[in-house]
């Protein structure tokens, strides 16, 4: 019985020593760089920085999910705030005449759409032609600070965002210092064709800067 007691007590001590083990930092046990990007404002744009402060304040003081979402999207990188064309915008806003479309991104023109309907749009930016067409149709283009005065909690608004996978992404590659020969295999070059008679200089040959 004494032997069993000694064995049991030693095994308990052994288990305790394992449960209180620390993290092996050298083996990569400590997770870094996974904190929320919303803790630090990364953009240098003073207008966007003020908008983030404004919508964080509104989200805190009004408990509005709309303001919380807008604040989160204002923090996003440009790749995660894709633009939206007028045609897609008009489609989403059909039968929503008295509501304001809200896009945390840019609104662009769409030449395939012949007639632009009357729209009330709030966005970070508008292309020149998109703004002209919206105003000419009797609509309005407003900024986020104007929207905050008009609708602090996001009432009578439709929060939209552009398509994540769009044609431009086919051309986006890696940085030019990547040495893997297959890094750019899936990247579409801005040339008419990959043939001998077409562009073969910088960006098309490894010996000329980088290859896509």
XYZ file of C-alpha atoms in Angstrom:
212
model
C 0.000 0.000 0.000
C 2.859 2.344 0.874
C 4.477 1.721 -2.539
C 1.184 2.494 -4.322
C 0.776 5.702 -2.296
C 4.301 6.882 -3.203
C 3.727 6.073 -6.905
C 0.345 7.883 -6.946
C 1.710 11.003 -5.241
C 4.718 11.154 -7.598
C 2.453 10.808 -10.683
C 0.237 13.656 -9.406
C 3.313 15.870 -8.983
C 4.421 14.916 -12.528
C 1.001 15.934 -13.940
C 1.065 19.222 -12.031
C 4.465 20.083 -13.472
C 3.040 19.562 -16.982
C -0.083 21.643 -16.405
C 1.933 24.651 -15.236
C 4.389 24.598 -18.126
C 5.144 27.870 -19.869
C 5.099 28.709 -23.568
C 8.085 27.719 -25.662
C 8.777 31.106 -27.241
C 11.610 29.860 -29.450
C 9.401 27.185 -30.997
C 6.890 29.825 -32.070
C 4.407 29.357 -29.248
C 3.565 33.029 -28.852
C 1.036 34.422 -31.314
C 1.847 37.911 -32.546
C 0.365 40.201 -35.140
C -3.181 38.873 -34.727
C -4.668 41.838 -32.875
C -7.539 43.733 -34.410
C -6.562 46.343 -36.979
C -9.206 48.601 -35.426
C -6.967 49.411 -32.452
C -4.709 51.606 -34.589
C -5.846 53.936 -37.391
C -3.526 53.112 -40.286
C -4.711 55.589 -42.910
C -2.894 58.915 -43.247
C -5.965 60.563 -44.837
C -7.082 63.220 -42.290
C -10.713 63.102 -43.487
C -10.914 59.321 -43.055
C -9.261 59.550 -39.635
C -11.921 62.038 -38.488
C -14.698 59.843 -39.916
C -13.395 56.847 -37.948
C -13.423 58.900 -34.734
C -16.930 60.164 -35.517
C -18.467 56.747 -36.254
C -16.707 55.080 -33.301
C -18.247 57.775 -31.097
C -21.700 57.269 -32.647
C -21.431 53.475 -32.309
C -20.552 53.860 -28.631
C -23.198 56.442 -27.766
C -26.131 55.198 -29.860
C -25.575 51.386 -29.753
C -26.240 51.441 -33.504
C -25.116 48.359 -35.448
C -25.037 50.540 -38.572
C -22.458 52.931 -37.070
C -20.446 49.989 -35.731
C -20.320 48.403 -39.203
C -19.403 51.703 -40.896
C -16.580 52.263 -38.363
C -15.290 48.736 -39.034
C -15.375 49.236 -42.817
C -13.651 52.628 -42.579
C -10.714 50.785 -40.985
C -10.435 48.354 -43.899
C -7.677 48.422 -46.494
C -8.456 49.562 -50.046
C -8.543 45.990 -51.341
C -11.304 45.261 -48.807
C -13.279 48.378 -49.753
C -13.950 47.677 -53.441
C -15.716 50.249 -55.643
C -19.293 49.895 -56.833
C -20.569 50.738 -60.310
C -23.730 52.786 -60.939
C -25.502 49.885 -62.637
C -25.104 47.568 -59.643
C -26.043 50.402 -57.288
C -29.228 51.171 -59.247
C -30.182 47.480 -59.204
C -29.814 47.243 -55.415
C -31.729 50.500 -54.872
C -34.742 49.675 -57.065
C -38.017 50.027 -55.086
C -36.120 51.878 -52.312
C -36.874 55.439 -53.440
C -36.881 57.147 -50.028
C -33.716 55.496 -48.731
C -30.057 56.467 -48.961
C -27.480 54.031 -50.337
C -24.341 53.938 -48.174
C -21.063 52.625 -49.639
C -17.819 52.732 -47.646
C -15.810 53.002 -50.841
C -15.921 54.664 -54.244
C -18.863 54.924 -56.648
C -17.875 54.618 -60.304
C -19.693 55.282 -63.561
C -21.004 52.451 -65.748
C -21.226 53.296 -69.455
C -23.369 50.198 -70.104
C -26.236 51.821 -68.172
C -28.002 54.243 -70.500
C -30.297 55.953 -67.985
C -29.427 56.647 -64.384
C -32.377 56.638 -61.943
C -32.816 59.188 -59.159
C -30.553 58.060 -56.289
C -29.489 59.370 -52.907
C -25.948 58.056 -52.353
C -23.449 58.444 -49.537
C -19.906 57.267 -50.337
C -16.266 58.006 -49.559
C -15.668 59.174 -53.138
C -17.347 59.485 -56.545
C -15.788 59.496 -59.983
C -16.488 62.702 -61.903
C -18.901 61.071 -64.384
C -20.735 59.105 -61.683
C -21.367 62.305 -59.702
C -22.543 64.156 -62.832
C -25.011 61.415 -63.763
C -26.465 61.084 -60.247
C -26.961 64.864 -59.900
C -28.360 65.179 -63.467
C -30.989 62.539 -62.646
C -32.195 64.628 -59.682
C -30.324 62.580 -57.074
C -27.717 63.615 -54.521
C -24.159 62.653 -53.537
C -23.495 63.193 -49.848
C -20.534 62.617 -47.547
C -20.406 60.557 -44.358
C -20.323 63.616 -42.092
C -23.499 64.884 -43.786
C -25.059 61.456 -43.279
C -24.113 61.517 -39.580
C -26.082 64.770 -39.152
C -29.038 63.527 -41.169
C -29.220 59.964 -39.848
C -26.946 59.337 -36.827
C -28.198 55.771 -36.294
C -28.470 54.808 -39.968
C -32.256 55.035 -40.247
C -33.623 54.918 -43.819
C -30.304 53.767 -45.261
C -29.177 50.716 -47.238
C -25.618 49.671 -46.436
C -23.937 48.213 -49.537
C -20.498 47.167 -50.683
C -18.885 46.437 -54.018
C -17.970 43.014 -55.423
C -14.940 41.452 -53.746
C -13.891 39.442 -56.804
C -13.684 41.776 -59.774
C -11.798 41.833 -63.066
C -9.013 44.103 -61.765
C -7.920 41.474 -59.225
C -6.723 39.208 -62.055
C -3.847 41.671 -62.619
C -2.770 41.979 -58.961
C 0.489 40.148 -58.278
C 3.142 39.901 -55.587
C 5.847 42.405 -54.731
C 8.763 42.471 -57.175
C 11.231 40.947 -54.681
C 9.540 37.513 -54.739
C 12.021 35.007 -56.173
C 9.701 32.045 -56.692
C 9.544 31.476 -60.482
C 5.869 30.456 -60.240
C 4.758 33.395 -58.061
C 3.203 35.238 -61.020
C 1.785 32.235 -62.904
C -1.826 33.134 -62.131
C -1.396 36.879 -62.701
C -2.834 38.381 -65.869
C -0.465 40.826 -67.635
C -1.697 44.158 -68.994
C -0.779 43.199 -72.564
C -2.858 42.194 -75.559
C -1.231 38.793 -75.790
C 1.657 36.702 -74.466
C 3.185 36.221 -77.928
C 6.590 37.098 -79.355
C 5.304 40.250 -81.076
C 3.986 41.892 -77.890
C 5.476 43.626 -74.847
C 8.445 41.692 -73.481
C 10.289 44.305 -71.398
C 9.888 45.217 -67.704
C 7.250 43.082 -66.077
C 7.391 40.446 -68.786
C 10.911 39.055 -68.241
C 12.763 38.162 -65.026
C 15.903 39.838 -66.433
C 13.971 43.127 -66.810
C 12.857 43.777 -63.242
C 10.175 41.171 -62.728
C 8.001 38.790 -64.709
C 4.205 38.538 -64.757
